[in-house]
Amino acid sequence: MAKKPVSPEALHKVIMVGSGGVGKSALTLQFMYDEFVENYEPTKADSYRKEVVLDGEEVQIDILDTAGQEDYAAIRDNYFRSGEGFLCVFSITEDESFQAIQEFREQILRVKNDENIPFLLVGNKGDLQDRRKVSYAEAQGRAQQWGVPYVETSAKTRENVDKVFFDLTREIRSRKMEDTKTSNGGGKDKSKRKKLKCIIL
Amino acid sequence: MMDVIIQKLSAPDFSPENYVQELTQRCVGSQELEQQRLRIQALAEETNTLLKKNVYRHYMQFIETAKEISHLEGEMYQLCHQLTEQRALLAAMTTASVRGEKGLQSNGIGDECDGNKEEEKEQKRRQQLIDIGEAVEGCVSLVDIPGRQLMYDGDLLELDPIDNTPLQRVHAYLLTDTFIIASWILNRRSPTRYKYEAGYELGSLAVVNVRDLKNAFKLLVFPDTRVFQCSNSQTKKEWLEQFEEAKKLLVSKEKVKREISVEPKSPARSDTLETSMNPFEEPEEIETPDETPEWLLEVAEDLDVFIAQRHFEQAYKLIEKSTEYLEKNKLSNDLVAEDLKRKLDSRVKTLTNVLTKELEVSPDKSQQGGLRAARRAVRLLNKLGKSTQACDLMLKLCSSLLKTQLKRVKLEGAAVKYVTRLATVFFSNLAEMVQEFQFKAFPNSPQCASVLIMWLNDEVNILMSHLIKQVLVKQTSLSTLSQCVIALHTQCSQLDGLGVDVKYLVDGQLRPGLTRALTDTRDKLIDAVKLRSGEDKWHPTNLNTKQQRDKLLSEFSNLPALQFESYITGDFWIGLSANTIAFARLYLSLIEDCLLLITPDLTHTIDQLLYDVFSAQLKHVGNSLNSERFRNERQFITINGKFLVDKLLKHCNELYEKKVGVRCKKLDQLKIDYSRYQVTITSYI
């Protein structure tokens, strides 16, 4: 128990969302313990924490692995509220799971009330190319429409597993830094930031 | 002596007056009286100290007794608790046995047992809640809510949510709708053992199993996170199970509640009333089957309720049903029918208004739901026969959605990148909207489809006029422009699959700007050609080093048609003037850009551009041939001219033909023009 104190700034809360059976837990466990769990057992809500070195800085990733099953849809709000970033997972072998992400995205945006919440679209089961039902272009198109990155992973072969967690954490961290900057730095930074944006149409 | 006085003073019939009289009689002189006074004074002091001592002793005894009593009280309480537990256990055992027997027993007895059981359960429930209220300081009124029940309780260790260090020991209660956390009171003297710390509604609480921390679970209560550790894995499992159970109960209860409120009462009522006659109606009409059913009379009120509760579907169903009923059964009472119709009409209007409001775009409304959020209102408006309105509103909504989406694209970096990103966002959203519109919202509706086309036209025009402002400015180079156009074209094609072609719109908007850009480019290039021509000395180019030569060769190596190697002489001499090489470079990039931009509309301008620029260079060659200044260079100039016409021009026209399908007549014209120069030269020589 004798852990050194962690500052809240270095603890990033990631939430795994997506339909049941798309491999949220498999991705999480692969990331946490480098192992692929073959047998399927529906998750209710599990949390994990891992300390990693991200770009030379020690941070903790707090992962909340949520239930994909429809029964839990009504109580998801409470889980989503605590998240700082989301990995929205579907299975490239199952079109329904891809269709379902729209609802997840909407729910997250509604709960967080923030259109720019760190968010990554993840197409899992990339090792099962022969059973692919969702084309890369289709998923990429959806991600583009939302303005979020799309990454294909395989929890089995560990392909891109670290990448999705690291990318998202990086995004969360930069969001936080930006937020503290704007709250501390006063008007100067804000106006600077605004300059990059363009009001069009 | 002292004792005597004490006896006298403490005698029951002691009277101060008599005592003083006696003293004055007995004592002689003031001295003796003084002595008496001293004696009494000493006595008073002694009594005082004695009294003090006594009080102190009593006080100690009092404290001890109090301690003893509180101890006893605690024991009594524990005893009481144990008794309640035992009673609960016994009650559970009896209900278990009753249930077991129930299957065998006849219904009557079973019901009776049920009644008793219910009562017992209720009693138990109340008692448990009262017990909690007593044990937890600052926590009362748990019993007030019917159906609330204790599901689980136990001791937990709260941990710091960030670094997992122990914070405090707590006792937690899980009720059917709340979770209560109470901290321990250290010096307890009463039955209240804990101090109420926090209560969370189960509905706003999320439970998480913390996998990598022993026996711990986490509660997410926005914005707090609280981590608790159980004493062993078994209790953790039980806690989680009970939480799950409670959550399920809560959800199902809410569902039932919703269903009850959603379930329209009227149809159920109408079923019974349509078959059975209402005895309170006018008696002569009892024979006619088409008397106004009660639900119909209440339709207006029910509709108001549905609309207020936003159960639009139900409202619509009810409207439909009522209209149908009114049409089918000619109501005997015209007045009632009139009235009903009027009421119904006004409700339809209200419903339409509410739905219209739903769809209207307002700055304070969230757009997160996107188009899917509009589906419901659009569908209902369609059903109400208000497709036109729905169509207009939906398109307005689309416009505003598009606008917000586009606003998010930042204007930064290269123009090409910006255009590509903007076009991607625009056209992918547009594709989605068209899809939604054509297949979900208004399938098989030609009127709406034509409105959609009009709308598309407007949206594309808005986008294009913005892009033109941003990109089609004087400084933008032709190659940037061509890449932007290509990006737009690729993104446009997203709509091809939906049977909508907006490419012509895009091109149409671009045409004036592009034409201007092309003319500007022409003028710029001709100036450049003229400038360089003025400095042209018509000497072969010295590349100085081998590297330079190889570099140049590799630059043109993918254009074998130019046969560049054949002009190499010596180690690093090239039999062409620097001007010619520069022009070749310039013209090749020009034709590449032009061919990317070319559309039937722009063919003329582009042809002219290509012609003019080349012609300027040829003019320079022709003039030089005829000039006295370059008399000695004529041979060399002819080689250069030949290279331009036979190699470069030919190659460019081939490129042109490959792209457009026909040869460029203007470029062919150039060859003829140049041959005219040659004629003059030959005649000159």
Coordinates of C-alpha atoms in Angstrom, one line a residue, chain A residues 1 3-8 11 13 15 29 32-33 41 43-50 60 62-65 71-72 74-76 78-82 99 102-103 105-106 108-116 141-142 144-147 195-201, chain B residues 159-166 202-213 218 220 222-223 225 227 229 241 244 247-248 251 366-370 372-373 402-403 405-412 418 422 424-426 428-429 432 462-463 465-466 470 491 494:
Chain A
M1 CA 0.0 0.0 0.0
K3 CA 2.6 4.0 -2.9
K4 CA 3.9 7.4 -3.4
P5 CA 1.3 10.1 -3.6
V6 CA -0.3 10.8 -7.0
S7 CA -1.4 14.2 -8.0
P8 CA -4.8 14.4 -9.6
L11 CA -4.4 10.6 -13.2
K13 CA -9.6 8.6 -16.5
I15 CA -13.7 4.9 -20.1
L29 CA -6.7 -6.8 -20.0
M32 CA -3.0 -4.1 -18.3
Y33 CA -1.5 -7.5 -18.1
E41 CA -17.8 -13.1 -19.5
T43 CA -18.5 -7.1 -17.7
K44 CA -20.6 -5.1 -15.3
A45 CA -18.2 -2.3 -14.4
D46 CA -14.6 -2.9 -13.7
S47 CA -11.8 -0.5 -13.0
Y48 CA -8.1 -0.8 -13.4
R49 CA -5.2 1.5 -12.9
K50 CA -1.8 1.4 -14.6
Q60 CA -1.5 6.9 -14.1
D62 CA -7.5 4.9 -14.7
I63 CA -9.5 2.6 -16.9
L64 CA -13.2 2.0 -16.4
D65 CA -14.4 -0.9 -18.3
D71 CA -29.7 -3.9 -19.9
Y72 CA -27.2 -1.3 -18.5
A74 CA -30.3 3.3 -18.5
I75 CA -27.6 3.6 -15.8
R76 CA -24.7 4.4 -18.1
N78 CA -23.5 7.8 -14.0
Y79 CA -20.4 6.0 -15.4
F80 CA -19.8 8.4 -18.3
R81 CA -19.9 11.4 -16.0
S82 CA -16.6 10.5 -14.4
Q99 CA -24.3 1.0 -35.8
Q102 CA -23.7 6.4 -32.8
E103 CA -25.9 6.1 -29.7
R105 CA -21.3 8.9 -29.0
E106 CA -24.6 10.8 -28.5
I108 CA -21.4 10.7 -24.1
L109 CA -21.8 14.1 -25.7
R110 CA -25.0 14.6 -23.9
V111 CA -23.6 13.6 -20.5
K112 CA -20.3 15.4 -20.8
N113 CA -21.9 18.4 -22.6
D114 CA -18.6 18.9 -24.4
E115 CA -18.2 18.3 -28.1
N116 CA -14.5 18.1 -28.0
G141 CA -15.8 8.2 -42.7
R142 CA -17.7 8.1 -39.5
Q144 CA -14.1 12.0 -39.9
Q145 CA -17.6 13.1 -39.5
W146 CA -17.2 13.3 -35.8
G147 CA -13.7 14.8 -36.1
K195 CA -7.0 33.2 -33.3
L196 CA -6.5 29.7 -34.6
K197 CA -10.1 29.1 -34.9
C198 CA -12.0 30.6 -37.7
I199 CA -15.6 31.7 -37.7
I200 CA -16.9 30.8 -41.0
L201 CA -20.2 30.9 -42.9
Chain B
L159 CA -9.7 4.6 0.8
D160 CA -8.3 7.6 -0.8
P161 CA -9.5 7.5 -4.4
I162 CA -6.2 8.8 -5.8
D163 CA -3.5 7.0 -3.9
N164 CA -5.5 4.3 -2.2
T165 CA -4.4 5.1 1.3
P166 CA -6.9 4.3 4.1
L202 CA -29.1 5.0 -6.1
G203 CA -30.2 6.5 -9.4
S204 CA -27.3 8.9 -9.5
L205 CA -24.7 6.4 -8.4
A206 CA -22.4 4.1 -10.3
V207 CA -20.7 1.1 -8.8
V208 CA -17.4 -0.1 -10.2
N209 CA -15.5 -3.2 -9.3
V210 CA -11.9 -2.2 -8.7
R211 CA -10.1 -5.2 -10.1
D212 CA -6.5 -4.3 -9.3
L213 CA -7.1 -3.5 -5.6
K218 CA -15.7 2.2 -6.2
L220 CA -18.9 7.2 -8.8
F222 CA -20.4 12.9 -9.8
P223 CA -18.1 14.7 -9.2
T225 CA -15.3 9.1 -6.5
V227 CA -13.3 3.9 -2.9
Q229 CA -12.5 -1.8 0.8
E241 CA -24.5 -8.3 -6.0
E244 CA -26.8 -4.8 -8.8
K247 CA -30.2 -1.1 -9.4
K248 CA -32.2 -3.7 -11.3
V251 CA -34.8 0.4 -13.2
S366 CA -28.3 21.5 -28.0
Q367 CA -27.5 19.9 -31.4
Q368 CA -25.9 16.9 -29.9
G369 CA -28.7 14.5 -30.9
G370 CA -28.1 15.6 -34.5
R372 CA -31.6 11.4 -35.3
A373 CA -33.1 13.5 -32.6
L402 CA -23.6 21.9 -41.1
K403 CA -22.7 25.3 -39.9
Q405 CA -19.7 21.3 -38.0
L406 CA -17.9 23.5 -40.4
K407 CA -17.2 26.1 -37.6
R408 CA -15.1 23.4 -35.9
V409 CA -12.7 23.2 -38.8
K410 CA -9.9 25.5 -38.0
L411 CA -8.4 27.8 -40.5
E412 CA -4.8 27.0 -40.2
Y418 CA -7.9 23.4 -45.0
L422 CA -13.5 21.4 -44.9
T424 CA -14.5 16.2 -46.1
V425 CA -16.6 17.5 -43.2
F426 CA -19.1 19.2 -45.5
S428 CA -19.7 13.6 -45.5
N429 CA -22.2 15.4 -43.4
E432 CA -25.5 11.6 -44.3
I462 CA -22.7 29.0 -49.4
L463 CA -19.7 26.7 -48.9
S465 CA -18.6 31.3 -51.8
H466 CA -16.8 31.0 -48.5
Q470 CA -10.6 32.1 -48.6
Q491 CA -15.3 14.8 -51.7
Q494 CA -19.5 11.0 -51.8

